PDB file of C-alpha atoms in Angstrom:
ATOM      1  CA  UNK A  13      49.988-107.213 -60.550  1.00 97.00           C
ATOM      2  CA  UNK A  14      51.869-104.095 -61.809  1.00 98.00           C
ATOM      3  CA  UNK A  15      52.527-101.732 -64.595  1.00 98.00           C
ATOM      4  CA  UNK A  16      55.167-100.975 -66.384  1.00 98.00           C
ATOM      5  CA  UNK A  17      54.754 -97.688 -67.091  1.00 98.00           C
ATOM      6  CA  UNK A  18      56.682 -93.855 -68.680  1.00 97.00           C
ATOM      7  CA  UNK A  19      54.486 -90.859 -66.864  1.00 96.00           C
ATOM      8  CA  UNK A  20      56.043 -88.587 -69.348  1.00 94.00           C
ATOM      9  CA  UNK A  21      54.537 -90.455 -72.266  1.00 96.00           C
ATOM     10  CA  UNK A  22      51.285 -90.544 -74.296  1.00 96.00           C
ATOM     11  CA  UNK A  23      50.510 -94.178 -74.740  1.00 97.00           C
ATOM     12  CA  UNK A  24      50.808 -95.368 -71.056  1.00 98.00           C
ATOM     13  CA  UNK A  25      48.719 -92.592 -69.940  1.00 98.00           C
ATOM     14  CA  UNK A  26      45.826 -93.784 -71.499  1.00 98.00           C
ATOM     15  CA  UNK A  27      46.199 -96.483 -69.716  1.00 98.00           C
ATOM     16  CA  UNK A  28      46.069 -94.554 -66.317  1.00 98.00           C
ATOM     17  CA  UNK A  29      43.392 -92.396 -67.324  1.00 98.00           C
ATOM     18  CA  UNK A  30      41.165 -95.780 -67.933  1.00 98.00           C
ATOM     19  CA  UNK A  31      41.733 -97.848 -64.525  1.00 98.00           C
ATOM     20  CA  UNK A  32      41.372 -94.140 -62.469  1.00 98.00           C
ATOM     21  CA  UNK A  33      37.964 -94.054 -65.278  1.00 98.00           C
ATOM     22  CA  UNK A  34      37.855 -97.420 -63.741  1.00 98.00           C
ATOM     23  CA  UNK A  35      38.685 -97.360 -59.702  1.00 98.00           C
ATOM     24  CA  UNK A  36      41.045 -99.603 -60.029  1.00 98.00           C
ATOM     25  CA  UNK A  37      44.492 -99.306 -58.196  1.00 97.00           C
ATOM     26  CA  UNK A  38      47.429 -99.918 -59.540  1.00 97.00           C
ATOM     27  CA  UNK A  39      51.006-100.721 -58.712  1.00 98.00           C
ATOM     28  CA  UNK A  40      52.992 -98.877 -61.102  1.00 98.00           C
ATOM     29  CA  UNK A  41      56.473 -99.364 -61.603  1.00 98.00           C
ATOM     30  CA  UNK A  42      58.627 -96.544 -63.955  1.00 98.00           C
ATOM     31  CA  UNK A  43      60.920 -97.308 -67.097  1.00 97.00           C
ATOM     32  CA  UNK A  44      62.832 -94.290 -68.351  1.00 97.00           C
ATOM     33  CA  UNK A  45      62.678 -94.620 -71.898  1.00 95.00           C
ATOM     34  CA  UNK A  46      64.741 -91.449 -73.099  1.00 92.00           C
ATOM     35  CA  UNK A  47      67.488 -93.738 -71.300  1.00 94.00           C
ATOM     36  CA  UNK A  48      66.215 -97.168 -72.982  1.00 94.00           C
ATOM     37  CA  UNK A  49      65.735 -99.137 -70.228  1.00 96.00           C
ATOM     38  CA  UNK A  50      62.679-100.068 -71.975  1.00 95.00           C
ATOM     39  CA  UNK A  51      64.900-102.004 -74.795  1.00 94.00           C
ATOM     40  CA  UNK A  52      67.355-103.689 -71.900  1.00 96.00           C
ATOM     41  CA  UNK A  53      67.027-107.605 -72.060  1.00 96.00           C
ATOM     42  CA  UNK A  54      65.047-107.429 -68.657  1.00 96.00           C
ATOM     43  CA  UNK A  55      62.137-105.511 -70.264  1.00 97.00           C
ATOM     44  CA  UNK A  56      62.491-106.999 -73.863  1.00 97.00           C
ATOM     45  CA  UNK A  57      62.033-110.640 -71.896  1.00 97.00           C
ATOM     46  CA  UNK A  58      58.477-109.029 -70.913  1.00 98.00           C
ATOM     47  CA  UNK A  59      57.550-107.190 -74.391  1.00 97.00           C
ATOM     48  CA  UNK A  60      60.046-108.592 -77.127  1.00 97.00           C
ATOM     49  CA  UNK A  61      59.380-104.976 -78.852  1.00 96.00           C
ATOM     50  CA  UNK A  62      60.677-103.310 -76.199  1.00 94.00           C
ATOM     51  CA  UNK A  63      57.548-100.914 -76.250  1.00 96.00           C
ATOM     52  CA  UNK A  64      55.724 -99.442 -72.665  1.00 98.00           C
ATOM     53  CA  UNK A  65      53.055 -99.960 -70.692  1.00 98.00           C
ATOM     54  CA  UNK A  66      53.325-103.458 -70.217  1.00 98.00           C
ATOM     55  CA  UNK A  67      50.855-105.047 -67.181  1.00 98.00           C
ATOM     56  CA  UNK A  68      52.644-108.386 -65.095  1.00 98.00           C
ATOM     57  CA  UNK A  69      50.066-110.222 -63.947  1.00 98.00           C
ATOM     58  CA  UNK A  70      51.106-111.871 -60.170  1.00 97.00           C
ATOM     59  CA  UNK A  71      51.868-115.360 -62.318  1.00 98.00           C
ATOM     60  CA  UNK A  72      53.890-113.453 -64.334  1.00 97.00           C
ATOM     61  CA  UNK A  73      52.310-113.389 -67.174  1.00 98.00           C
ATOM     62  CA  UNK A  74      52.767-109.875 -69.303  1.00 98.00           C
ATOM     63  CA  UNK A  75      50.298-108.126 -71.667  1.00 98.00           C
ATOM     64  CA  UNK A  76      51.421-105.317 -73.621  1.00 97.00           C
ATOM     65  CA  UNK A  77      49.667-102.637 -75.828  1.00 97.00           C
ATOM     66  CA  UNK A  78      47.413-100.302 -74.447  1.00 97.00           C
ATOM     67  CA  UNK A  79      44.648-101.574 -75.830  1.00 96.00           C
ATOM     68  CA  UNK A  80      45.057-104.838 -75.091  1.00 98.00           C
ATOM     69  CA  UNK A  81      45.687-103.918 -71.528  1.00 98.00           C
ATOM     70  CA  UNK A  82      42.264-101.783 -71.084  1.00 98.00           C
ATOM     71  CA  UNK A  83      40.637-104.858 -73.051  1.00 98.00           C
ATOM     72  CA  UNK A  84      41.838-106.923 -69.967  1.00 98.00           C
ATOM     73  CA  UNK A  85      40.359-104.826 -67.353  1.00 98.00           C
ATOM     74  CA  UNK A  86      37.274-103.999 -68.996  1.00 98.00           C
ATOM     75  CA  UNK A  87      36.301-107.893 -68.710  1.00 98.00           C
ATOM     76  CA  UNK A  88      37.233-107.790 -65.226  1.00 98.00           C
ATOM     77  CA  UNK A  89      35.706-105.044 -64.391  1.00 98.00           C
ATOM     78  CA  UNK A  90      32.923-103.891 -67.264  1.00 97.00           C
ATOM     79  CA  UNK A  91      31.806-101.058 -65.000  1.00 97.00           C
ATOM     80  CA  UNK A  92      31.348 -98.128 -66.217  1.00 98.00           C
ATOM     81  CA  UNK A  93      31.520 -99.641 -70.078  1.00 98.00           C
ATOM     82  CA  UNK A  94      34.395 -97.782 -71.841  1.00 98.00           C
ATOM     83  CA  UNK A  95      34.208-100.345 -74.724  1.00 98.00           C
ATOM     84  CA  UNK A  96      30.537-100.202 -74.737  1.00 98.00           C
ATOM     85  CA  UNK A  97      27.600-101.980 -73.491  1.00 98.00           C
ATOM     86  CA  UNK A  98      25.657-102.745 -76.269  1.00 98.00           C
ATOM     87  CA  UNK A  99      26.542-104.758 -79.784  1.00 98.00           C
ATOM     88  CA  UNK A 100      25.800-101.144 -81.329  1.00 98.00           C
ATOM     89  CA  UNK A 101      27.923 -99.199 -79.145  1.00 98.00           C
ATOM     90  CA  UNK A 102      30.708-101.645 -78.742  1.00 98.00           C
ATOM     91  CA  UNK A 103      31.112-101.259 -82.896  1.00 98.00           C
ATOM     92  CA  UNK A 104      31.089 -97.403 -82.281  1.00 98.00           C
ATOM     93  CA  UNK A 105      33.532 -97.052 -80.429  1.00 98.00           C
ATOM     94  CA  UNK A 106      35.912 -99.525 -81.659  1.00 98.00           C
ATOM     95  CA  UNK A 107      35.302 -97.956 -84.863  1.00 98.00           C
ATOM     96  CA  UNK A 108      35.795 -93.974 -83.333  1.00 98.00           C
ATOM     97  CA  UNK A 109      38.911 -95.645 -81.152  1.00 98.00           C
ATOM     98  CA  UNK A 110      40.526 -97.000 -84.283  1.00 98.00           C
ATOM     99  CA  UNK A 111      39.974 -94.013 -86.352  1.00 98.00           C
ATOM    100  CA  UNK A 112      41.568 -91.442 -83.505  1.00 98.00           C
ATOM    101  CA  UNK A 113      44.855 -94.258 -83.154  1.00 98.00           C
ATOM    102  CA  UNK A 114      45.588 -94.652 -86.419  1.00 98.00           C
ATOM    103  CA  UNK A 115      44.618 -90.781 -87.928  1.00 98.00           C
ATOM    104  CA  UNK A 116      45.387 -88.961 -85.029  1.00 98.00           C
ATOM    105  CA  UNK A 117      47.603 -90.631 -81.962  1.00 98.00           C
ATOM    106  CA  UNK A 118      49.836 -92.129 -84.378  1.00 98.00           C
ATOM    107  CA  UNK A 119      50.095 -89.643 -86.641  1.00 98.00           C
ATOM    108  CA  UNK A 120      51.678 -86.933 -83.280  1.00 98.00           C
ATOM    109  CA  UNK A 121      53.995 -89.360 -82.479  1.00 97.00           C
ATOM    110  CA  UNK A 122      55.652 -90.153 -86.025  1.00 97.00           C
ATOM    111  CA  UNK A 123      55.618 -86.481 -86.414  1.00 97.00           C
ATOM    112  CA  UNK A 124      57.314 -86.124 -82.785  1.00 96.00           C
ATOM    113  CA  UNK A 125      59.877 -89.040 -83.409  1.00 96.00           C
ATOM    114  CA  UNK A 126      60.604 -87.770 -87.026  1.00 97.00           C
ATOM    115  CA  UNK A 127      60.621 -83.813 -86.494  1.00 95.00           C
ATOM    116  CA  UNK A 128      62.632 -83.889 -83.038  1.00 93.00           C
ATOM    117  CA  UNK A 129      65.072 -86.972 -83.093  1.00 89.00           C
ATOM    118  CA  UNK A 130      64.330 -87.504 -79.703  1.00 89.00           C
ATOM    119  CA  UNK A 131      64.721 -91.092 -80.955  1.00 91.00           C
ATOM    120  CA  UNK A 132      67.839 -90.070 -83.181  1.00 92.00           C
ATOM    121  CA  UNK A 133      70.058 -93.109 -80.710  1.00 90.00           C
ATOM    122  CA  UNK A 134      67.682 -96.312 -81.963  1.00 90.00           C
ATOM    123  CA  UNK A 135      65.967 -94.882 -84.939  1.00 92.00           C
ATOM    124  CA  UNK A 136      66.328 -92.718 -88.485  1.00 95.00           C
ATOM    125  CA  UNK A 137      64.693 -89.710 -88.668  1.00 95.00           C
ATOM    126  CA  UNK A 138      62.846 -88.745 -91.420  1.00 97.00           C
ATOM    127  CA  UNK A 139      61.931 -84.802 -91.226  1.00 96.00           C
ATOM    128  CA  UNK A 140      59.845 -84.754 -94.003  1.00 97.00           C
ATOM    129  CA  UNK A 141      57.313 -87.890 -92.820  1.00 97.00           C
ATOM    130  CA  UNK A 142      57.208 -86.098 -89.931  1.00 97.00           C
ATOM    131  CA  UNK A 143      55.680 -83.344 -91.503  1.00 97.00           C
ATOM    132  CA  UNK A 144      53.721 -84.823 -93.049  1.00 98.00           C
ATOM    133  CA  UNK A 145      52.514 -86.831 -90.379  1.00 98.00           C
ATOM    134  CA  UNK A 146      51.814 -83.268 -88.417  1.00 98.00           C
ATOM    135  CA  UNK A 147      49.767 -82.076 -91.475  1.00 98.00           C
ATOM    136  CA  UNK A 148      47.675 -85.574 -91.047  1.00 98.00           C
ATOM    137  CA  UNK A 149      46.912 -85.084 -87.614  1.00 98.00           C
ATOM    138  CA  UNK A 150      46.001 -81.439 -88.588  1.00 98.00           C
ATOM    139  CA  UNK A 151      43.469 -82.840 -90.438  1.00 98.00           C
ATOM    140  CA  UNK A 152      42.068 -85.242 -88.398  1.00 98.00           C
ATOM    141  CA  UNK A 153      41.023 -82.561 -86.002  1.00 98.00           C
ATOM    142  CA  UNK A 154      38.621 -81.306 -88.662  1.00 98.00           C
ATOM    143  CA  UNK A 155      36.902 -84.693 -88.816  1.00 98.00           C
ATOM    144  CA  UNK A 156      36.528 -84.872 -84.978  1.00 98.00           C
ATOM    145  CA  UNK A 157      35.159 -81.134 -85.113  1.00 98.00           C
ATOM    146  CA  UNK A 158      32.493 -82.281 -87.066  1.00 98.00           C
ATOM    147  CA  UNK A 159      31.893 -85.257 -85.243  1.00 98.00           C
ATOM    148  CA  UNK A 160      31.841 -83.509 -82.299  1.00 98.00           C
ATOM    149  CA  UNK A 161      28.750 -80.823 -83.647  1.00 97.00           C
ATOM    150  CA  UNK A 162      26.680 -84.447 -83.678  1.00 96.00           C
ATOM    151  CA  UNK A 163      27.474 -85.895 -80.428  1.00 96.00           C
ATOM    152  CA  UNK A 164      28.461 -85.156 -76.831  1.00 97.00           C
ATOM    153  CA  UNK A 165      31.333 -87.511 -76.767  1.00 98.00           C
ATOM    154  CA  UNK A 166      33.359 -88.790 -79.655  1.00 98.00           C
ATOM    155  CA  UNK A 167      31.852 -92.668 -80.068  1.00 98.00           C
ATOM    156  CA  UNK A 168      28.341 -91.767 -79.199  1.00 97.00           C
ATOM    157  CA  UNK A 169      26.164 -90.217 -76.030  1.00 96.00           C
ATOM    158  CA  UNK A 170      28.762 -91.794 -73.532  1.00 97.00           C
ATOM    159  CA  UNK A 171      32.589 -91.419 -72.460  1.00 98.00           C
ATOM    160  CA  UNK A 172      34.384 -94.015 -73.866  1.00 98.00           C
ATOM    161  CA  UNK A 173      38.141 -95.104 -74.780  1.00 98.00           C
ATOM    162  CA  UNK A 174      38.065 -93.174 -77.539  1.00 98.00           C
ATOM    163  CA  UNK A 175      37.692 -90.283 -75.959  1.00 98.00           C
ATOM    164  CA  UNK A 176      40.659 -91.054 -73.697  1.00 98.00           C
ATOM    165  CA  UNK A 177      43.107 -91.881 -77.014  1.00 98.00           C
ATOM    166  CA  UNK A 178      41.778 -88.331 -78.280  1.00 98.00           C
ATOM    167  CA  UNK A 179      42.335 -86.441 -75.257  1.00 98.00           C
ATOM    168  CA  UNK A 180      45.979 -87.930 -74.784  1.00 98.00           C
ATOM    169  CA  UNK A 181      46.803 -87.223 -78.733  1.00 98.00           C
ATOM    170  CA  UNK A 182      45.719 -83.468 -78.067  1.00 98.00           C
ATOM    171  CA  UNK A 183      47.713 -82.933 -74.822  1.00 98.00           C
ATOM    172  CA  UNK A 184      50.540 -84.696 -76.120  1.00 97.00           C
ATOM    173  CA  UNK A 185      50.365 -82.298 -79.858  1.00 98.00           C
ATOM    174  CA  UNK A 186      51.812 -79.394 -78.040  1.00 96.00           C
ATOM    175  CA  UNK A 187      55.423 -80.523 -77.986  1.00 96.00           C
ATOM    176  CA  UNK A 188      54.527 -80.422 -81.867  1.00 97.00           C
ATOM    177  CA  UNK A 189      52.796 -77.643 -81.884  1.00 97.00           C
ATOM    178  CA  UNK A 190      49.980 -79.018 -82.527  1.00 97.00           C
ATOM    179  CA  UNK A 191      47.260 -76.884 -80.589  1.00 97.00           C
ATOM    180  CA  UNK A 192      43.188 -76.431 -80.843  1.00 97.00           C
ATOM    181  CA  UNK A 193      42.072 -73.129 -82.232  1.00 97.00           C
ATOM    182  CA  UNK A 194      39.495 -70.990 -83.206  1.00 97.00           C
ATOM    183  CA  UNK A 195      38.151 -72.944 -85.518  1.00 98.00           C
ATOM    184  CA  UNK A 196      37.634 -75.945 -83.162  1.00 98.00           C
ATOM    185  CA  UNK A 197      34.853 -74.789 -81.121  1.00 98.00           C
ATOM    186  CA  UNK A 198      33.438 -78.531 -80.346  1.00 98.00           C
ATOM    187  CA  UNK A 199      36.699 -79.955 -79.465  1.00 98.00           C
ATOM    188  CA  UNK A 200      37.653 -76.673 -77.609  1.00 98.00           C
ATOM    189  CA  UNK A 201      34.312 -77.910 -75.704  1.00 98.00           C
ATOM    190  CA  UNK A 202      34.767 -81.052 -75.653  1.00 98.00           C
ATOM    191  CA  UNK A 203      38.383 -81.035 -74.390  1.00 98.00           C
ATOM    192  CA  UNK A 204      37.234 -78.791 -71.543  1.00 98.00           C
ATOM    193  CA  UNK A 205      35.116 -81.674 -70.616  1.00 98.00           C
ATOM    194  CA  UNK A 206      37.918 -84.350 -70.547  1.00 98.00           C
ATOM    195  CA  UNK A 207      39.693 -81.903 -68.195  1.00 98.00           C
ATOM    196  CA  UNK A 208      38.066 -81.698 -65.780  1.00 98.00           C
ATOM    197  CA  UNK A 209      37.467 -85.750 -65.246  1.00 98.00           C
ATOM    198  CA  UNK A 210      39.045 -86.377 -62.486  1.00 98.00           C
ATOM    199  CA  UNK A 211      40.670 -89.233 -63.585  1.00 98.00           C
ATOM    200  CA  UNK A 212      42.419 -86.787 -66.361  1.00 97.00           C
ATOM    201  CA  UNK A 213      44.818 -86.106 -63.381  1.00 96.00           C
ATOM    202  CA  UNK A 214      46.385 -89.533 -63.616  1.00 93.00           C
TER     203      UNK A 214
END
């Protein structure tokens, strides 16, 4: 099996970060998407939406979204849980993983594909959304502060995907200058923390 994958981008890196979370080795093969080799007929035959990562299983077979790829791996391999173990945790942190994708991950990358027009060859620009989108995200970081004065990790007392989407969306905020400050002393911790993982590397 292999992965389609874009090292310079957000959303297949949290794919990475889980399977290194994980132990598991990967083939990975790279699509240059500022090019759009991700929307050639080749790739679009594999993910109609012409979106990356995208696993091939050996049959085949293709599963894209990054979710959906860590959702395949984590019933292969449940070890170490970064869905959760329990009924109770398992509704934490697809609750805290939800609530970072939609509030936070997805609000950086509107307001990168709408302030920059890196995009500008396959898509319309809309400055003002992506403002607005950066003022969102902004936001956001106030709810995880607060979450963050509760708990060690962002779903609970353990590591989890959710901390991964988090810890991608911050990384990836800078090229919107988007950065933690003094008034973010928990996620200035916490992000510390995802650092120095070892699988943050990947």
């Amino acid at each position: 099996m292999k992965i389609y994958d874009t090292k310079t981008a957000p959303t297949p890196r949290r794919v990475r970060i889980f399977l290194a979370e994980k132990g598991i080795e990967m083939e990975y093969v790279q699509v240059d998407i500022e090019k759009g080799e991700n929307l050639s007929k080749h790739m679009r035959a594999k993910n109609p939406i012409g979106k990356v990562p995208i696993l091939e299983l050996d049959d085949g077979t293709c599963i894209s979204e990054s979710d959906a790829i860590c959702t395949y791996f984590e019933a292969l391999q449940p070890a170490p849980y970064l869905f959760g173990e329990t009924a109770l945790e398992k509704g934490q942190v697809m609750m805290w993983q939800r609530q970072v994708e939609f509030c936070l991950f997805m609000q950086i990358g509107m307001c990168f594909q709408h302030s920059t027009g890196y995009f500008k060859d396959r898509m319309t620009p809309v400055p003002e959304y992506g403002k607005e989108a950066g003022i969102n995200a902004v936001k956001f970081l106030k709810v995880l502060e607060r979450r963050l004065e509760q708990s060690e990790y962002i779903a609970g007392d353990k590591y989890s995907i959710a901390d991964i989407t988090a810890f991608c969306s911050i990384d990836f905020a800078r090229v919107v200058d988007i950065k933690l400050g003094d008034e973010h002393p928990q996620l200035t911790r916490w992000y510390q923390q995802m650092r120095n993982r070892p699988s943050a590397k990947a």
